[in-house]
Tab-separated table of C-alpha atoms and ligand atoms in Angstrom:
chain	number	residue	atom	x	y	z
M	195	UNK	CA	-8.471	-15.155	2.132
M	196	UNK	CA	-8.602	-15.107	-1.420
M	197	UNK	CA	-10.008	-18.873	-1.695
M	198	UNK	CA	-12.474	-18.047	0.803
M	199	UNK	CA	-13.391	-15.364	-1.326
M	200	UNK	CA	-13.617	-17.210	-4.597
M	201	UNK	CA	-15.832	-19.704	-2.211
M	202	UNK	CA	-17.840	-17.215	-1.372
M	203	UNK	CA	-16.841	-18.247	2.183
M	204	UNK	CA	-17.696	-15.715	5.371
M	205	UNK	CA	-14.834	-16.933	7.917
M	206	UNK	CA	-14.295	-14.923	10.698
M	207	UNK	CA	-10.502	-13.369	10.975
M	208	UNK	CA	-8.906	-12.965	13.893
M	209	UNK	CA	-6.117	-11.011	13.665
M	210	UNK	CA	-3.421	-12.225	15.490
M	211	UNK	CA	-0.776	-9.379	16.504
M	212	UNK	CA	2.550	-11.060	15.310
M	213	UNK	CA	4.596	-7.750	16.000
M	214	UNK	CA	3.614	-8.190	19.647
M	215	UNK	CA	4.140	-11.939	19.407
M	216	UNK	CA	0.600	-13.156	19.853
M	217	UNK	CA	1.511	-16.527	17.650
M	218	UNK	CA	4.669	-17.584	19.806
M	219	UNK	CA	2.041	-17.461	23.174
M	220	UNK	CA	1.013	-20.588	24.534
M	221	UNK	CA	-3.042	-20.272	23.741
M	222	UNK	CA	-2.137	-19.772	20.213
M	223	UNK	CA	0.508	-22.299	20.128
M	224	UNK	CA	-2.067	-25.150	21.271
M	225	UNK	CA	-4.010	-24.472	17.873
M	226	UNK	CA	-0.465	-24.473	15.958
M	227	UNK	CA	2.731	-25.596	17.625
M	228	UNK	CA	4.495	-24.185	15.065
M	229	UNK	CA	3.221	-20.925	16.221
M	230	UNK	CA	3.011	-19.427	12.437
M	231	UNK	CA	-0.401	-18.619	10.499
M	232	UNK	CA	-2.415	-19.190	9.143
M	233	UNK	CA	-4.897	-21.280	11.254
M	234	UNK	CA	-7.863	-22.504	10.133
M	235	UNK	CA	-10.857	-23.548	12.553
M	236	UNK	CA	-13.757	-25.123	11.785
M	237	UNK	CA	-15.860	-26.123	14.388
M	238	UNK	CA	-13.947	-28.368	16.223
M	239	UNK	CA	-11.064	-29.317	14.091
M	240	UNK	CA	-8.301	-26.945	13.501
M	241	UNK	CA	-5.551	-27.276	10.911
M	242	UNK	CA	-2.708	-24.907	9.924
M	243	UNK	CA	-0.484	-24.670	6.536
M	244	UNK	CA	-2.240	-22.401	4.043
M	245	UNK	CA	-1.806	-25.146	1.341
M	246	UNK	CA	-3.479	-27.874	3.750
M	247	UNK	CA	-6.133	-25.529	4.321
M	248	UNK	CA	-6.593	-24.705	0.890
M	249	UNK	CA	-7.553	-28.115	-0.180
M	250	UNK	CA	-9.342	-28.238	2.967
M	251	UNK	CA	-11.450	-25.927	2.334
M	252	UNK	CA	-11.825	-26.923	-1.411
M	253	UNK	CA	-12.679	-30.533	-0.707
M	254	UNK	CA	-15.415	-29.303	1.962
M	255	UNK	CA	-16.723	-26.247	0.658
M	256	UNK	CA	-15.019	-26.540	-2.900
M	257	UNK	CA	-18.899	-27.455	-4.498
M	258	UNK	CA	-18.996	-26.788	-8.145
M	259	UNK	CA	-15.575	-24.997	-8.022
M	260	UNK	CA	-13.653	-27.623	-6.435
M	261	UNK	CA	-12.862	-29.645	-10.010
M	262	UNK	CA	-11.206	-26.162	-11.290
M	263	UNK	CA	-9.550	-25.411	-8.421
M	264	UNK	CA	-7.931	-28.665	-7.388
M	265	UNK	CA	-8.249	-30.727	-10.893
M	266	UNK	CA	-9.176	-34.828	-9.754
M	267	UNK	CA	-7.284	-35.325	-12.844
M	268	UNK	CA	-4.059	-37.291	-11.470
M	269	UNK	CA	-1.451	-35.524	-13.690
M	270	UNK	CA	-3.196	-31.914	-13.383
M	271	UNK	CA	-3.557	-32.547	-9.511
M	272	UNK	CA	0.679	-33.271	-9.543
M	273	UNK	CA	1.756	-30.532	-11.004
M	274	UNK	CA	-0.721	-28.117	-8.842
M	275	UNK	CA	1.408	-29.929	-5.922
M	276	UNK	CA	4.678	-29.484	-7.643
M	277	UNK	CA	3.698	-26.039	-7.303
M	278	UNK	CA	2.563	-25.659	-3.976
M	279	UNK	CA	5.351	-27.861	-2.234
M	280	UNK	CA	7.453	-25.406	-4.157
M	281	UNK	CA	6.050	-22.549	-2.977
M	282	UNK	CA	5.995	-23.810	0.662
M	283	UNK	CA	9.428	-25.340	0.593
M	284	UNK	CA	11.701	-22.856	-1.746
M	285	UNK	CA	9.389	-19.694	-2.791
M	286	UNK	CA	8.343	-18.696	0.604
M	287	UNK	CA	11.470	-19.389	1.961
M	288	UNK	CA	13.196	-17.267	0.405
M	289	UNK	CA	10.756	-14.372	0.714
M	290	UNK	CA	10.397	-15.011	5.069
M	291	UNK	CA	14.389	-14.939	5.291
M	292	UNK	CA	14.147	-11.390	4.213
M	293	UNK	CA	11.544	-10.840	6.889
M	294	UNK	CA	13.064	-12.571	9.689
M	295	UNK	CA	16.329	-10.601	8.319
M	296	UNK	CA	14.413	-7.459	9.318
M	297	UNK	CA	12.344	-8.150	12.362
M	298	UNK	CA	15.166	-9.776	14.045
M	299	UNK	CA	18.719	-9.205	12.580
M	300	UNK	CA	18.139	-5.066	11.524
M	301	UNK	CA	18.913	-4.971	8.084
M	302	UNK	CA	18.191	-1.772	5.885
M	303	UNK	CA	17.360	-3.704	2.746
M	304	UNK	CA	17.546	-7.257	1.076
M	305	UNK	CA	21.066	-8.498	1.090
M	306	UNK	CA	23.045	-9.770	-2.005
M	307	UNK	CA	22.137	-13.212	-0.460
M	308	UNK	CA	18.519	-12.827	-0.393
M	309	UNK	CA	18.349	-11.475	-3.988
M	310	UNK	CA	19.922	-14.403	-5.233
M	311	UNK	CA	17.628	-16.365	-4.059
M	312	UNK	CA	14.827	-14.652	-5.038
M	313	UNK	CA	16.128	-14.703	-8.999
M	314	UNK	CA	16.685	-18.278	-8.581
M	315	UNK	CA	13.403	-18.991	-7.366
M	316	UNK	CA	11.405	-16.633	-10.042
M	317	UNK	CA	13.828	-18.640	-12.111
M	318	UNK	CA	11.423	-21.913	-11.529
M	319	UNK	CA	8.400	-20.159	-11.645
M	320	UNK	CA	9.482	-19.020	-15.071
M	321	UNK	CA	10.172	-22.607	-16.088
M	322	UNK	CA	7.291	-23.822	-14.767
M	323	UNK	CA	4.692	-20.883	-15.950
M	324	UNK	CA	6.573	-21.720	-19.787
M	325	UNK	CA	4.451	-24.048	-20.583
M	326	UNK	CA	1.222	-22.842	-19.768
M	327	UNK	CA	-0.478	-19.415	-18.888
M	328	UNK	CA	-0.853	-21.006	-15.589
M	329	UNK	CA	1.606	-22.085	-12.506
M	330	UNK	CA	-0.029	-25.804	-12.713
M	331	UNK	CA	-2.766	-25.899	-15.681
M	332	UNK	CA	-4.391	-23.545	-18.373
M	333	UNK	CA	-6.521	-21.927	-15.686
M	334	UNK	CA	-6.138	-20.871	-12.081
M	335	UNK	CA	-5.774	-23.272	-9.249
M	336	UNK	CA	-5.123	-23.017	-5.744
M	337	UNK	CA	-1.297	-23.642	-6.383
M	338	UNK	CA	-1.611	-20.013	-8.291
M	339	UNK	CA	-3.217	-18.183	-5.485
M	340	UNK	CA	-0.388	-20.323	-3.249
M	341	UNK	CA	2.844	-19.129	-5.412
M	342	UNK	CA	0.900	-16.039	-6.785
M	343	UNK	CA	0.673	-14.550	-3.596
M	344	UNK	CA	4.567	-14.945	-2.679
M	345	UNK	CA	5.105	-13.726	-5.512
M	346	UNK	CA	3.115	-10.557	-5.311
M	347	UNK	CA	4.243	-10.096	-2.198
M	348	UNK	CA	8.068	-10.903	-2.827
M	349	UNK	CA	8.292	-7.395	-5.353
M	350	UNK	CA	8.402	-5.269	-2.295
M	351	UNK	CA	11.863	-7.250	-1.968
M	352	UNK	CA	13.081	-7.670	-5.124
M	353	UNK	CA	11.334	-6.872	-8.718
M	354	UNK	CA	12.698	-9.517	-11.055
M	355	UNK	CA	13.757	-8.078	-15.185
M	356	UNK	CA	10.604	-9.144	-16.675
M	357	UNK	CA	13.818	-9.396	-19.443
M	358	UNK	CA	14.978	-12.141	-17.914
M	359	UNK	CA	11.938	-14.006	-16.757
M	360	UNK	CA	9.445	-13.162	-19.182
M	361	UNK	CA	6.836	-15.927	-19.005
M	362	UNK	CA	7.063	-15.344	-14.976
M	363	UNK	CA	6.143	-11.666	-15.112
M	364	UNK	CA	3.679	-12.583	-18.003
M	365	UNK	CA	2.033	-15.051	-15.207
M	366	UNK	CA	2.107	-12.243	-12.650
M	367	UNK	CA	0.256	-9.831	-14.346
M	368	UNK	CA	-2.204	-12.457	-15.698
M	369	UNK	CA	-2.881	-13.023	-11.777
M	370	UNK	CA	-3.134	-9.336	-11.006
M	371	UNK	CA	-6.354	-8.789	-13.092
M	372	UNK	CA	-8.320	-11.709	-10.970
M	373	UNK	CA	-10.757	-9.648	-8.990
M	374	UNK	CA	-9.556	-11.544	-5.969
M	375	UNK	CA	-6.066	-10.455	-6.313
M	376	UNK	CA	-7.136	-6.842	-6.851
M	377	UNK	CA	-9.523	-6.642	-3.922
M	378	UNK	CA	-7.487	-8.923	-1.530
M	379	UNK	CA	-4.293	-9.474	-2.711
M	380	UNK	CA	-3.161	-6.161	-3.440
M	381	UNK	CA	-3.817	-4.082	-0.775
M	382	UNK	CA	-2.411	-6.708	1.280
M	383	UNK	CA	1.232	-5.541	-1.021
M	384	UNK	CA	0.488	-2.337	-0.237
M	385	UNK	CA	-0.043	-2.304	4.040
M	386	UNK	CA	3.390	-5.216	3.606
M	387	UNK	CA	5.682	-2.683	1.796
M	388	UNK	CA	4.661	0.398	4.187
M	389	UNK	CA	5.348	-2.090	7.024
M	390	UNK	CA	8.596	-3.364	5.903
M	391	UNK	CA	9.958	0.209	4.493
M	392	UNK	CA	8.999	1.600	7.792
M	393	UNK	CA	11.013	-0.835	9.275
M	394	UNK	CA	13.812	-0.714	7.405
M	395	UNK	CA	13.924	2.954	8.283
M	396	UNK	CA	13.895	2.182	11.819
M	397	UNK	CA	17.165	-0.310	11.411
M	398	UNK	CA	18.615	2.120	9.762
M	399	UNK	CA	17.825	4.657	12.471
M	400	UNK	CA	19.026	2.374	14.830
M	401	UNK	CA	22.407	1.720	13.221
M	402	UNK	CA	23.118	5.004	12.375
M	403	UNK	CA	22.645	6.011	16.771
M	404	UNK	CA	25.519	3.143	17.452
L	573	GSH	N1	4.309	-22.675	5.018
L	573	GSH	C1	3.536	-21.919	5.981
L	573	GSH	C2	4.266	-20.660	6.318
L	573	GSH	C3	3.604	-19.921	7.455
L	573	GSH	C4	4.405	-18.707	7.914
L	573	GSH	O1	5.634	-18.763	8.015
L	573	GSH	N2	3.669	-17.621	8.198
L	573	GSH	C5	4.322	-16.410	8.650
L	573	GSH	C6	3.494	-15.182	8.304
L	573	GSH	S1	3.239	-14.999	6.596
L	573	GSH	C7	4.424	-16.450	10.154
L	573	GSH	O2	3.508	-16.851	10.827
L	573	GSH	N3	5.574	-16.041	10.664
L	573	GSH	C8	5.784	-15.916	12.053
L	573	GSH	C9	7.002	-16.663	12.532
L	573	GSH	O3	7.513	-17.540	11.794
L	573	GSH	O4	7.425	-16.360	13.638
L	573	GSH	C10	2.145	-21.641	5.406
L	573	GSH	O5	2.005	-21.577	4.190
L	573	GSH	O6	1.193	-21.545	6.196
């Protein structure tokens, strides 16, 4: 959402109900087997993975922006995929456990587990954000609204001691004065933490009858 912003995109989003399990039915399942979103269609070709559609949608609609965004430069371009394989592989894992902890196994709050793994993630993105005021180059890329937005997103779970990773919280609020991040990305923190709080009430609720 926020690329298509920076595009200056107009997609139309279709909200699919995940709480009612709209993603694991078969018509959305033929666009994406792997029944998660995003999905992106575009006329007739569909593709899922928010990274692949992010530098799908850069190399087609990308125009003047594109070079920023997703550097040609072969060294730039590397470490903007170091970044973004990271976020899909490690990052977001480690913020969707503590999800799928709540939806399906009724926790109350992140376990000692899941905290770990949170520091020790923030721990790369505070190695990697060292070296330059941005997660893959001296400007913003699509690997910062990739990792950027976990990591917006993952302080509902767990705030890491800006203390301990300086350079990572330094990055964060960097990204938290791009208009896009105010208009799209924050609210978007805001309607996920009264979601998960209200569900953590609920397990809690629920433990508390048995
Ligand atoms: N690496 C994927 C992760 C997609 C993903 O797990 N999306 C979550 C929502 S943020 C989802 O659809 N979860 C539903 C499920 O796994 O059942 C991406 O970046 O698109």
């Amino acid at each position: 959402m926020m690329l298509s912003e920076l595009l200056h995109l107009q997609p139309q989003y279709n909200d699919v109900k995940l709480l009612q399990g709209e993603h694991k039915a078969p018509p959305f399942k033929k666009l994406n087997p792997m029944g998660t979103v995003p999905v992106l269609q575009d006329g007739d070709f569909v593709v899922s993975e928010s990274h692949a559609i992010m530098k799908y949608l850069v190399a087609v609609y990308g125009g003047d922006k594109s070079e920023a965004l997703y550097p040609s430069d072969v060294r730039t371009r590397a470490l903007v995929d170091q970044a973004m394989f990271f976020n899909a592989g490690v990052f977001f894992k480690a913020f969707i456990a503590v999800g799928q902890a709540t939806f399906l196994g009724g926790i109350t709050e992140p376990t000692r587990q899941h905290v770990q793994d949170i520091e020790s993630s923030f721990e790369v993105v505070d190695a990697y954000v060292r070296a330059r005021p941005y997660i893959a180059a001296d400007h913003l890329t699509i690997a910062d609204l990739a990792a950027g937005s976990t990591a917006a997103t993952m302080h509902v779970f767990h705030k890491p001691d800006p203390d301990k990773f300086p350079h990572c919280a330094a990055w964060v609020s960097r990204l938290e004065e791009e208009p896009v991040f105010k208009t799209i990305m924050a609210p978007g923190v805001v309607y996920f933490s009264k979601l998960m709080h209200s569900l953590w009430k609920r397990n809690k609720e629920n433990m508390n009858k048995k």
